[in-house]
């Protein structure tokens, strides 16, 4: 009689957690989208920032921080052209029931990575839209509106390990209002 053998767990490794399959799919789609969108925008002369499934155009400014004339218009034109050519990631959904389940998966993953968060809102509140909640906004919130509570490099690492399935759940710029 043959028995199935699996390698012994590494000491200290948590064998009770396994990320859901959708997370690997999100990371793969994000990489494909970021690569295609970055190439398209750079082909149109734009300087691009890309991470966590998001792509942005870095606008050029003068020494006073003022955006150079015509730069915004060129960026908007390039963005419009590339958005028409590069489809959004297929996982992006407006199904709030699905997003709620996936949000819980992200919260569980973050806890596994050493970042336990307060309990998310109830399914009813979330699905109805009466409450907005983002695990990443919770993770990075300092309460004073300043820098993130978790360093940017760590947040970017976590987005690779514990992706959010909705772009609406990610706040990446610590200067953006929360």
Coordinates of C-alpha atoms in Angstrom, one line a residue:
X1 CA 0.0 0.0 0.0
X2 CA 1.4 3.4 -1.0
X3 CA 0.9 6.5 1.2
X4 CA 1.1 10.0 0.0
X5 CA 4.1 11.9 1.2
X6 CA 4.5 15.6 1.5
X7 CA 7.4 17.5 2.8
X8 CA 7.5 18.3 6.5
X9 CA 6.5 21.9 7.3
X10 CA 9.3 24.3 7.9
X11 CA 9.6 25.1 11.6
X12 CA 7.6 28.2 12.4
X13 CA 5.7 28.0 9.1
X14 CA 1.9 28.5 9.4
X15 CA 0.5 25.5 7.5
X16 CA -3.1 26.5 8.3
X17 CA -3.1 29.4 5.8
X18 CA -3.2 29.1 2.1
X19 CA -4.1 32.1 -0.1
X20 CA -7.2 31.7 -2.3
X21 CA -6.5 31.0 -6.0
X22 CA -8.1 34.3 -7.1
X23 CA -5.2 36.2 -5.5
X24 CA -2.6 34.6 -7.9
X25 CA -4.9 35.4 -10.8
X26 CA -5.2 39.1 -9.7
X27 CA -1.4 39.4 -9.5
X28 CA -0.9 37.8 -13.0
X29 CA -3.6 40.1 -14.5
X30 CA -2.1 43.2 -12.8
X31 CA 1.4 42.4 -14.2
X32 CA 0.0 41.9 -17.7
X33 CA -2.1 45.2 -17.5
X34 CA 0.8 47.2 -16.0
X35 CA 3.2 46.0 -18.7
X36 CA 0.9 46.7 -21.6
X37 CA -0.2 50.1 -20.2
X38 CA 3.3 51.1 -19.4
X39 CA 4.6 50.2 -22.9
X40 CA 1.7 52.1 -24.5
X41 CA 2.1 55.3 -22.4
X42 CA 5.9 55.3 -22.8
X43 CA 5.5 54.9 -26.5
X44 CA 3.6 58.1 -26.3
X45 CA 6.4 59.9 -24.5
X46 CA 5.0 59.6 -20.9
X47 CA 6.9 58.8 -17.7
X48 CA 5.0 56.0 -16.0
X49 CA 4.7 54.8 -12.4
X50 CA 3.2 51.3 -12.0
X51 CA 2.5 49.2 -8.9
X52 CA -0.3 47.1 -7.4
X53 CA -2.2 46.9 -10.6
X54 CA -2.4 50.6 -11.0
X55 CA -0.6 52.8 -13.6
X56 CA -0.1 56.5 -13.4
X57 CA 1.6 59.2 -15.4
X58 CA 4.3 61.2 -13.7
X59 CA 3.7 64.8 -14.7
X60 CA 6.7 67.1 -15.2
X61 CA 6.9 70.3 -13.2
X62 CA 9.2 73.3 -12.8
X63 CA 11.3 74.1 -9.8
X64 CA 8.3 75.7 -8.1
X65 CA 6.2 72.5 -8.5
X66 CA 4.0 74.0 -11.2
X67 CA 3.1 71.6 -14.0
X68 CA 4.7 72.6 -17.3
X69 CA 2.4 74.0 -19.9
X70 CA 0.8 71.4 -22.2
X71 CA 2.0 68.5 -20.1
X72 CA -1.4 67.6 -18.6
X73 CA -3.1 67.8 -22.0
X74 CA -0.5 65.4 -23.6
X75 CA -0.8 63.0 -20.6
X76 CA -4.6 63.0 -20.9
X77 CA -4.4 62.3 -24.6
X78 CA -2.0 59.5 -24.1
X79 CA -4.1 58.0 -21.3
X80 CA -7.2 58.1 -23.4
X81 CA -5.5 56.4 -26.3
X82 CA -4.0 53.7 -24.1
X83 CA -7.2 53.1 -22.1
X84 CA -8.9 52.4 -25.4
X85 CA -6.2 49.9 -26.5
X86 CA -5.4 48.1 -23.2
X87 CA -8.4 46.4 -21.5
X88 CA -8.9 46.6 -17.8
X89 CA -8.1 43.6 -15.7
X90 CA -10.9 41.0 -16.0
X91 CA -11.2 40.5 -12.2
X92 CA -12.5 44.1 -11.7
X93 CA -16.1 43.7 -10.7
X94 CA -19.0 45.7 -9.4
X95 CA -20.4 42.6 -7.7
X96 CA -20.3 43.8 -4.1
X97 CA -21.1 40.4 -2.7
X98 CA -18.1 38.9 -4.4
X99 CA -15.9 41.9 -3.4
X100 CA -17.0 41.5 0.2
X101 CA -15.8 37.9 0.2
X102 CA -12.5 38.8 -1.4
X103 CA -12.1 41.7 1.0
X104 CA -12.3 39.2 3.8
X105 CA -9.7 37.1 2.1
X106 CA -7.4 40.1 1.9
X107 CA -7.9 40.9 5.5
X108 CA -7.1 37.3 6.4
X109 CA -3.9 37.4 4.2
X110 CA -2.8 40.6 5.8
X111 CA -3.3 39.1 9.3
X112 CA -1.2 36.1 8.2
X113 CA 1.5 38.6 7.1
X114 CA 1.5 40.1 10.6
X115 CA -0.9 43.0 10.1
X116 CA -4.2 42.1 11.9
X117 CA -6.9 44.7 11.2
X118 CA -10.1 45.6 13.0
X119 CA -13.2 43.7 11.8
X120 CA -14.5 44.9 8.5
X121 CA -18.1 46.2 8.3
X122 CA -21.0 43.7 8.1
X123 CA -21.9 42.2 4.7
X124 CA -25.2 44.1 4.7
X125 CA -23.5 47.4 5.3
X126 CA -20.9 46.7 2.7
X127 CA -23.2 45.4 0.0
X128 CA -25.7 48.2 0.4
X129 CA -22.9 50.7 -0.1
X130 CA -23.7 52.5 3.1
X131 CA -20.1 51.8 4.4
X132 CA -16.9 51.9 2.5
X133 CA -13.9 49.9 3.8
X134 CA -10.5 49.2 2.4
X135 CA -8.1 46.9 4.1
X136 CA -5.2 48.9 2.6
X137 CA -6.7 52.2 3.8
X138 CA -7.0 50.7 7.3
X139 CA -3.5 49.3 7.1
X140 CA -1.9 52.6 6.2
X141 CA -4.1 55.0 8.2
X142 CA -2.3 57.1 10.8
X143 CA -5.3 59.2 11.9
X144 CA -3.3 62.4 11.4
X145 CA -3.6 62.6 7.6
X146 CA 0.2 62.4 7.3
X147 CA 2.4 59.6 6.0
X148 CA 1.4 56.0 6.1
X149 CA 1.5 53.9 9.2
X150 CA 3.3 51.2 7.1
X151 CA 6.2 52.0 4.9
X152 CA 5.5 52.3 1.1
X153 CA 7.9 49.5 0.2
X154 CA 6.1 47.2 2.7
X155 CA 2.7 48.1 1.3
X156 CA 3.9 47.4 -2.2
X157 CA 5.2 44.0 -1.1
X158 CA 1.9 43.2 0.6
X159 CA 0.0 44.1 -2.5
X160 CA 2.0 41.3 -4.3
X161 CA 1.2 38.8 -1.5
X162 CA -2.3 40.0 -0.5
X163 CA -3.8 41.7 -3.5
X164 CA -7.2 43.4 -3.3
X165 CA -9.5 42.2 -6.1
X166 CA -11.0 45.7 -6.6
X167 CA -9.0 48.8 -7.6
X168 CA -11.5 50.7 -5.4
X169 CA -10.1 49.1 -2.3
X170 CA -6.5 50.4 -2.7
X171 CA -5.2 53.8 -1.6
X172 CA -1.7 53.9 -2.9
X173 CA -0.7 57.6 -2.6
X174 CA -0.2 58.7 1.0
X175 CA -0.9 62.2 -0.1
X176 CA -4.3 61.4 -1.5
X177 CA -7.2 62.3 0.9
X178 CA -8.6 59.2 2.6

